[in-house]
mmCIF file of C-alpha atoms and ligand atoms in Angstrom:
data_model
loop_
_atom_site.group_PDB
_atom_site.id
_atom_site.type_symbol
_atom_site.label_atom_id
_atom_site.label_comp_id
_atom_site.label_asym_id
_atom_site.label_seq_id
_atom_site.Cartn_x
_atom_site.Cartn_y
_atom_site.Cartn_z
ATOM 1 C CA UNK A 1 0.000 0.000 0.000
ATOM 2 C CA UNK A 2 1.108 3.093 -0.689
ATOM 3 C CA UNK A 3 2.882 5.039 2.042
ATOM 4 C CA UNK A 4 0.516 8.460 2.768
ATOM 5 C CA UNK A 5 1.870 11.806 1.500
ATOM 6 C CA UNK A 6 3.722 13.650 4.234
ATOM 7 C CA UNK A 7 2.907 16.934 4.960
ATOM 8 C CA UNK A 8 6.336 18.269 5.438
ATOM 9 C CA UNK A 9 7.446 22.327 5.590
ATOM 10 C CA UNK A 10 10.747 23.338 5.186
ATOM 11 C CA UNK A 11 11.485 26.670 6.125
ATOM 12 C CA UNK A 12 15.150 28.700 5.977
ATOM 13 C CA UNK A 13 15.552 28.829 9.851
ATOM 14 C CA UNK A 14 14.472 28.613 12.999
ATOM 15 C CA UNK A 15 12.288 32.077 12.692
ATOM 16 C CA UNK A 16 10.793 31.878 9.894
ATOM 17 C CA UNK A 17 9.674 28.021 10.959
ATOM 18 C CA UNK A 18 8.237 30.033 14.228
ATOM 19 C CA UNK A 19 6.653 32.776 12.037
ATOM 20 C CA UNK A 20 4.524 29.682 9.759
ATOM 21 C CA UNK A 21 3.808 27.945 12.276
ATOM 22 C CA UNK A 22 2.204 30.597 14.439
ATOM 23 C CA UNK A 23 -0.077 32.379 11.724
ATOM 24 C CA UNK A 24 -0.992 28.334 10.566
ATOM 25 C CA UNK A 25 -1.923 28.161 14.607
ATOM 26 C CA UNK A 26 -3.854 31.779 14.621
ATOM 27 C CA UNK A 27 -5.519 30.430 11.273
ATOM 28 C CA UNK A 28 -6.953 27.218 12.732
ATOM 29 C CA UNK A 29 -7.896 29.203 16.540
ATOM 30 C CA UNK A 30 -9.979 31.418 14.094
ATOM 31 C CA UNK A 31 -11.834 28.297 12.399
ATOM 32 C CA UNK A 32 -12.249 26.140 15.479
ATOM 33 C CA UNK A 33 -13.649 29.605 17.386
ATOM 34 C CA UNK A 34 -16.081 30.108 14.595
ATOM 35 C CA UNK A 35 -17.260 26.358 14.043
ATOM 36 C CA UNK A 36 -16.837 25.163 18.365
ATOM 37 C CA UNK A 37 -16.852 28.598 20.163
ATOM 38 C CA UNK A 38 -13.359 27.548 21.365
ATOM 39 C CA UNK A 39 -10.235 26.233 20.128
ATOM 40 C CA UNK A 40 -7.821 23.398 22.736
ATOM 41 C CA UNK A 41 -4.320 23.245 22.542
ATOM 42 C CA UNK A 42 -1.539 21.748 23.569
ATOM 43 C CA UNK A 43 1.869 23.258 23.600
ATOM 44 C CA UNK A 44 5.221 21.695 23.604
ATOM 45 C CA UNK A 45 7.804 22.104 25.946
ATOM 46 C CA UNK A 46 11.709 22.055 24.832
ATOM 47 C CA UNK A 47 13.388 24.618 23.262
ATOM 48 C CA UNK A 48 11.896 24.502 19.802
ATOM 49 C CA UNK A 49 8.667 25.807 20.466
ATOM 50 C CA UNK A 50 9.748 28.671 22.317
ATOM 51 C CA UNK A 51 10.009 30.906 19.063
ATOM 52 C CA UNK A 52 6.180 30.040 17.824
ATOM 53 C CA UNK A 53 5.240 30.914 21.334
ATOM 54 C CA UNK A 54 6.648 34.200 21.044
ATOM 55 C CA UNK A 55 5.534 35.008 17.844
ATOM 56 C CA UNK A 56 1.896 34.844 19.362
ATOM 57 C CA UNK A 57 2.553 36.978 22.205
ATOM 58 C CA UNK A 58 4.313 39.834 19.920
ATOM 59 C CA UNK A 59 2.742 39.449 16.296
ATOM 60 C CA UNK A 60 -0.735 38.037 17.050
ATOM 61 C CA UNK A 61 -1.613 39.578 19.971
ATOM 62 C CA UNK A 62 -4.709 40.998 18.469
ATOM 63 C CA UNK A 63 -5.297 38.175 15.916
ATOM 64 C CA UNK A 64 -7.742 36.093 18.118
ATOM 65 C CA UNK A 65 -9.840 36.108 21.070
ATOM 66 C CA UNK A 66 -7.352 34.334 23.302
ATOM 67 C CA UNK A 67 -10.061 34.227 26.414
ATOM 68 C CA UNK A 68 -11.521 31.390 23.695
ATOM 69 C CA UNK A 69 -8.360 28.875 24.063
ATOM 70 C CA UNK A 70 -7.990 26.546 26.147
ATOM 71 C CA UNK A 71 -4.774 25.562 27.237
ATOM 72 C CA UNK A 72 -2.983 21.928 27.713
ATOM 73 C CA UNK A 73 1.163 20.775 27.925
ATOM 74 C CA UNK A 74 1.656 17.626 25.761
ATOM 75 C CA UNK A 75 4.082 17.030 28.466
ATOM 76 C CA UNK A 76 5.100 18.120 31.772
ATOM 77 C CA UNK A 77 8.332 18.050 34.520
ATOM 78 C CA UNK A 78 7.889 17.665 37.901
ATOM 79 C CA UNK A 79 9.178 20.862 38.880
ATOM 80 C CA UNK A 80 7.592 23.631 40.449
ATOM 81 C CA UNK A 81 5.847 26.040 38.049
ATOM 82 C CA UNK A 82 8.454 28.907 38.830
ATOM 83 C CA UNK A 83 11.508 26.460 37.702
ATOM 84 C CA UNK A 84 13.351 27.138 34.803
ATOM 85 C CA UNK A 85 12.530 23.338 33.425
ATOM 86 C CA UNK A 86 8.798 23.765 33.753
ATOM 87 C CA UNK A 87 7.068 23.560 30.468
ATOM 88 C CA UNK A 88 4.135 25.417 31.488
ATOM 89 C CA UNK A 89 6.324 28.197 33.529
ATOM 90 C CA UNK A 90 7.900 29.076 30.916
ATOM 91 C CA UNK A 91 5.446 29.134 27.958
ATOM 92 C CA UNK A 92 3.097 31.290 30.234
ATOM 93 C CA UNK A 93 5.684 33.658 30.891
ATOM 94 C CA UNK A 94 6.300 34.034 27.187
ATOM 95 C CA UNK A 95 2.591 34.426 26.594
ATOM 96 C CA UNK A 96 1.689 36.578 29.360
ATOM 97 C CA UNK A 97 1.196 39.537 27.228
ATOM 98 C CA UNK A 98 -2.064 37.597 25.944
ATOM 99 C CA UNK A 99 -3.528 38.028 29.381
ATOM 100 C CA UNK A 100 -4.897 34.711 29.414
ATOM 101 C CA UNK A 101 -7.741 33.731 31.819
ATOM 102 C CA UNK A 102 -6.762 31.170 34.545
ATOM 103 C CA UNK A 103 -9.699 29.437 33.953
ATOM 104 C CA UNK A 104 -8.718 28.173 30.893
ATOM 105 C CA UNK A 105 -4.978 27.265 31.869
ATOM 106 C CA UNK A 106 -4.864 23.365 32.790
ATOM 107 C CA UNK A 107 -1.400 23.679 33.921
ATOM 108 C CA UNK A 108 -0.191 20.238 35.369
ATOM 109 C CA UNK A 109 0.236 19.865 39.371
ATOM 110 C CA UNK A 110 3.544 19.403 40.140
ATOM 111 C CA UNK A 111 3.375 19.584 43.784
ATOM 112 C CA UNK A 112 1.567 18.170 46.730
ATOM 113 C CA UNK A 113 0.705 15.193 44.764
ATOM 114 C CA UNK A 114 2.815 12.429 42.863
ATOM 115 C CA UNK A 115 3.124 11.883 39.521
ATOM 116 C CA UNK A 116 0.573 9.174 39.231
ATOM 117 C CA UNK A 117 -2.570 11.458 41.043
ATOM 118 C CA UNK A 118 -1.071 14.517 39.112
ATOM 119 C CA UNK A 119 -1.881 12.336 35.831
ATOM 120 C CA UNK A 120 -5.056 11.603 36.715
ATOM 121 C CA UNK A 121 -5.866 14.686 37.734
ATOM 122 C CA UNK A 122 -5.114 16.327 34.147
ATOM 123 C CA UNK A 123 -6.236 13.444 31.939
ATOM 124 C CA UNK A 124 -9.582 14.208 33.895
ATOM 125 C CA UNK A 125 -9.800 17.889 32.286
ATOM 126 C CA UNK A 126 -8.572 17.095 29.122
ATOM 127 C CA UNK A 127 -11.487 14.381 29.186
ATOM 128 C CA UNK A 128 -13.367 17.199 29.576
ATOM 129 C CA UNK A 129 -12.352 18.850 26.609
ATOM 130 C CA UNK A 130 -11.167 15.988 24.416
ATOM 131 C CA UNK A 131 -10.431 15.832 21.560
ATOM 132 C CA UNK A 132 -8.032 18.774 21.518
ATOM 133 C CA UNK A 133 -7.889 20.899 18.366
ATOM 134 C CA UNK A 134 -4.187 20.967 18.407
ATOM 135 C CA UNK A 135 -1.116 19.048 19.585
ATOM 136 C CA UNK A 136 2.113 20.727 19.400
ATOM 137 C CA UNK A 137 5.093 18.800 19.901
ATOM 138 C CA UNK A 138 8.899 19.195 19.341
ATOM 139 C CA UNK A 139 11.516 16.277 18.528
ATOM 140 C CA UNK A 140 14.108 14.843 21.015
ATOM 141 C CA UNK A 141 17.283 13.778 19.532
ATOM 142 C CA UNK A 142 16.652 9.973 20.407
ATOM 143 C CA UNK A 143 13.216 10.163 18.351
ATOM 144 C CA UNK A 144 10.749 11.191 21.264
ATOM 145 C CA UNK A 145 7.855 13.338 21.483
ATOM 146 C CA UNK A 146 6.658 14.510 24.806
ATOM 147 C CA UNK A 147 7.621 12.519 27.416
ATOM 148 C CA UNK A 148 7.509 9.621 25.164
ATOM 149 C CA UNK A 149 10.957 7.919 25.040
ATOM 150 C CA UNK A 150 12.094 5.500 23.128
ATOM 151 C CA UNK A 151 11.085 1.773 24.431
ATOM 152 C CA UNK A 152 9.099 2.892 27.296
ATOM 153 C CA UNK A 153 6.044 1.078 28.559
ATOM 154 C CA UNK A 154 4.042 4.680 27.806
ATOM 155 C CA UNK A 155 4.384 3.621 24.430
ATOM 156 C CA UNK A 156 1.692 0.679 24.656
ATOM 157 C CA UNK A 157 -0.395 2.911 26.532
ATOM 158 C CA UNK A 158 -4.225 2.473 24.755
ATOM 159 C CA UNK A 159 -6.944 3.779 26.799
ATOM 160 C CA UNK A 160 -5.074 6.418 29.612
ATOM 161 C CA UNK A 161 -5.075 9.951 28.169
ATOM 162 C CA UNK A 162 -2.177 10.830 30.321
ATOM 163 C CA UNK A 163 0.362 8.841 32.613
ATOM 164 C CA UNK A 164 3.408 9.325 34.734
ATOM 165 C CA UNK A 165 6.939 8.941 33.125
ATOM 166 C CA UNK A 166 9.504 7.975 36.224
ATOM 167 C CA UNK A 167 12.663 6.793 33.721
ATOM 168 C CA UNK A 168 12.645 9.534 31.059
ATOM 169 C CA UNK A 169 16.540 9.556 29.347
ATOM 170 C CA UNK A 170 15.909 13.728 29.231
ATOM 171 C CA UNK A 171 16.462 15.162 32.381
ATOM 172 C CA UNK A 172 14.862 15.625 34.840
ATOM 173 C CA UNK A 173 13.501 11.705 35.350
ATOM 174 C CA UNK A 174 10.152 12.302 36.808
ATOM 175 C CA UNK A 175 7.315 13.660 34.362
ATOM 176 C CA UNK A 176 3.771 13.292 33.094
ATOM 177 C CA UNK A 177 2.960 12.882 29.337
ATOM 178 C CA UNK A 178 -0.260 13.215 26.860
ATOM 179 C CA UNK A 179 -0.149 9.120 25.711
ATOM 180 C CA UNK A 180 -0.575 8.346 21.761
ATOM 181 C CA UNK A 181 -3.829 7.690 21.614
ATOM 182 C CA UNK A 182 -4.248 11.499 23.358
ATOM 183 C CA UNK A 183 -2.039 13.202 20.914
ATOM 184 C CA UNK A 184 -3.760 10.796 17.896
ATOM 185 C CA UNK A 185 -6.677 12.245 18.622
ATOM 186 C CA UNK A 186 -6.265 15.407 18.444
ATOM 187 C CA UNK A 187 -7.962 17.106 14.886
ATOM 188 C CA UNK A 188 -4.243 18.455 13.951
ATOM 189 C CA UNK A 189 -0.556 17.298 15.272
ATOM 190 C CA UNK A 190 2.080 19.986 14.254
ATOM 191 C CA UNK A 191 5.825 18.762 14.881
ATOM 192 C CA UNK A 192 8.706 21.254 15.172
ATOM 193 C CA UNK A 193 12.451 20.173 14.349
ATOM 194 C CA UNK A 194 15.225 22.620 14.587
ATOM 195 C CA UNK A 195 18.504 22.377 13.884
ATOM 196 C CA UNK A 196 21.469 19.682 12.789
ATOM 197 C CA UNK A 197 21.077 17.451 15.611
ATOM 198 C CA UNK A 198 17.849 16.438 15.006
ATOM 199 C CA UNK A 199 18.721 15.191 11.386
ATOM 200 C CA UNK A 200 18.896 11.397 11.736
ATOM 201 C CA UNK A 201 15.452 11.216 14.135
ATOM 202 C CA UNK A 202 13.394 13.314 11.453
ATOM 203 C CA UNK A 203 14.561 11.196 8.862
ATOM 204 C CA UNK A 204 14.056 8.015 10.876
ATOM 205 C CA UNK A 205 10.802 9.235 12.242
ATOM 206 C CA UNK A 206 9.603 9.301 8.760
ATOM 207 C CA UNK A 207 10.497 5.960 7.523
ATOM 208 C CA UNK A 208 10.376 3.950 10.705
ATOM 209 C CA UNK A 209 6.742 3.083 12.939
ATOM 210 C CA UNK A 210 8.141 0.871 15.705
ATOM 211 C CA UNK A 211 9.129 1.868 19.251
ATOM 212 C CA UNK A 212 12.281 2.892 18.283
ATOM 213 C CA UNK A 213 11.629 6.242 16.903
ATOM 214 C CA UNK A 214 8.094 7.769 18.983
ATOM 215 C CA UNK A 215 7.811 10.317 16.725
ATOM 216 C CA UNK A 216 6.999 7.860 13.874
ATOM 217 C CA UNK A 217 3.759 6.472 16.082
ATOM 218 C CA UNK A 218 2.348 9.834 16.180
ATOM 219 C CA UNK A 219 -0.521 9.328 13.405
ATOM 220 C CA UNK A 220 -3.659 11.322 14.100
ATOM 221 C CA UNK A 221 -5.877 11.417 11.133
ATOM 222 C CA UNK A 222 -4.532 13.052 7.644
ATOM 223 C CA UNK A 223 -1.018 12.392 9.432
ATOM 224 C CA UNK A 224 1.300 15.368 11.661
ATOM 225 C CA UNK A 225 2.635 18.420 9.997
ATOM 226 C CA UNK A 226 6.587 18.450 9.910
ATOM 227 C CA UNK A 227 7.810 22.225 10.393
ATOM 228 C CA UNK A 228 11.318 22.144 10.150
ATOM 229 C CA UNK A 229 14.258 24.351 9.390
ATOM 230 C CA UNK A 230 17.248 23.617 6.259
ATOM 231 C CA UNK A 231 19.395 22.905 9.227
ATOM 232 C CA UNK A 232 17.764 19.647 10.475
ATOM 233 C CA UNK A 233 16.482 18.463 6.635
ATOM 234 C CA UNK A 234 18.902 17.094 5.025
ATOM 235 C CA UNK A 235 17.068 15.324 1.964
ATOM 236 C CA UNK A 236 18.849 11.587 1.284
ATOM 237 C CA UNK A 237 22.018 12.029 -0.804
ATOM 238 C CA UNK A 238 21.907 15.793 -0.775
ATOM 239 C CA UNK A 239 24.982 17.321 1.593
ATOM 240 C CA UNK A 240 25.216 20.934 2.679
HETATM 241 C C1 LIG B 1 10.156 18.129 27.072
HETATM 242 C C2 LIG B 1 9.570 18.240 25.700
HETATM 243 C C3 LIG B 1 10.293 17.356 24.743
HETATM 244 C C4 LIG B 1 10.869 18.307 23.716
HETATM 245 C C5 LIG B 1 11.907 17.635 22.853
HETATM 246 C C6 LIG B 1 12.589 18.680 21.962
HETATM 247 O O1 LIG B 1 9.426 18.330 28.046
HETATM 248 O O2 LIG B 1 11.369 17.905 27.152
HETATM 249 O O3 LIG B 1 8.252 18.141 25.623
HETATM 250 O O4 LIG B 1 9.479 16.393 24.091
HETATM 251 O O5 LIG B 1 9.809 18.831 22.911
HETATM 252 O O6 LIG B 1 12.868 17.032 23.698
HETATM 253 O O7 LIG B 1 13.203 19.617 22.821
HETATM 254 P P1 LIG B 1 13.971 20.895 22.207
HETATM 255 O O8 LIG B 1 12.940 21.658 21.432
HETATM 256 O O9 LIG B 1 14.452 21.659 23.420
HETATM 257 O O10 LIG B 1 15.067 20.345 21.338
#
């Protein structure tokens, strides 16, 4: 059978990847707000994102009725909010020009409970809320996606929306992660890759569908979007 066409978007750099990405994001906010009355995302957390995130908060600040978005993590550390590794800290702080009601921030609990309750506790309100419109997600190295590592047992996950990750490979150890079929469900999965490093997982993640490479098991329907810059594309055969 024929493998289905990839929908991959190669971009110059790392800003002009973040400056797509974000009016393709402000485009589909606009359509879910007028069809649903709301649009549900999930951001990333990494590096990679951080740019698209910006981009909102600066260029788009005025683009869409924010108070309508709901906001998820795909994953989350088990850090406090106010450390430097939290996912959620950090987007919000980049976004906090968008003034964004608390009420519609499902920021993961990172304290006060353990990682298993603090799982349950968000795969409850994304339940709610389910499926999202969006999934954002960057690209480890090794192939992952979230908090979803290479080999690990979250992998076979089939029912739970969310679960604890206690081994992750990417410091620190202890997390919480949106499973596949969460993230497969979702009506669009965009995937971010920046930069020479992440080379041999992009091209593996688009060949290979095993365990091996997460980021080739993330399949919602019509496939993800690949954003990424010349730096991490590196077409087979063709050298810088
Ligand atoms: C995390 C992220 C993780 C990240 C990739 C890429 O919590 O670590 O969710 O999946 O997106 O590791 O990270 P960079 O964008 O920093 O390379």
């Amino acid at each position: 059978m024929a493998r289905a066409k990839v929908d991959l978007r190669v971009f110059e750099d790392l800003e002009a990847l973040s400056a797509a990405a974000a009016r393709a994001l402000v485009e589909a906010a606009n359509e879910a707000i007028r069809r649903r009355g709301s649009f549900t995302l999930a951001l990333s957390g990494g590096e990679t994102s951080k740019g698209l995130y910006r981009r909102l908060a600066s260029h788009h600040r005025r683009d869409v009725p924010w108070d309508a978005v709901h906001w998820f993590w795909s994953d989350e550390r088990f850090v406090p909010e106010d450390h430097p590794d939290s996912n959620a800290g950090t987007s919000l702080a980049i976004l906090s020009p968008l003034s964004l009601p608390s009420e519609n921030l499902h920021i993961p609990v990172t304290h006060g409970v353990d990682a298993s309750e603090a799982a349950r506790r968000l795969e409850e309100e994304l339940s709610r809320l389910f499926p999202l419109d969006m999934t954002l997600l960057g690209l480890g190295e090794d192939g992952h996606v979230a908090s979803l590592f290479p080999g690990s047992p979250a992998l076979e996950e089939t029912t739970r929306l969310v679960v604890p990750v206690r081994d992750a490979p990417k410091p620190p150890p202890l997390r919480i992660t949106m499973t596949l079929p969460a993230i497969n469900a979702s009506r669009s999965v965009h995937i971010l890759v920046s930069g020479p490093a992440k080379r041999e997982a992009l091209s593996r993640a688009l060949q290979e569908t095993g365990p091996a490479i997460p980021a080739g098991l993330i399949r919602p329907e019509g496939g993800p979007v690949w954003w990424v810059d010349r730096a991490a594309w590196e077409p087979s055969g063709q050298r810088d």
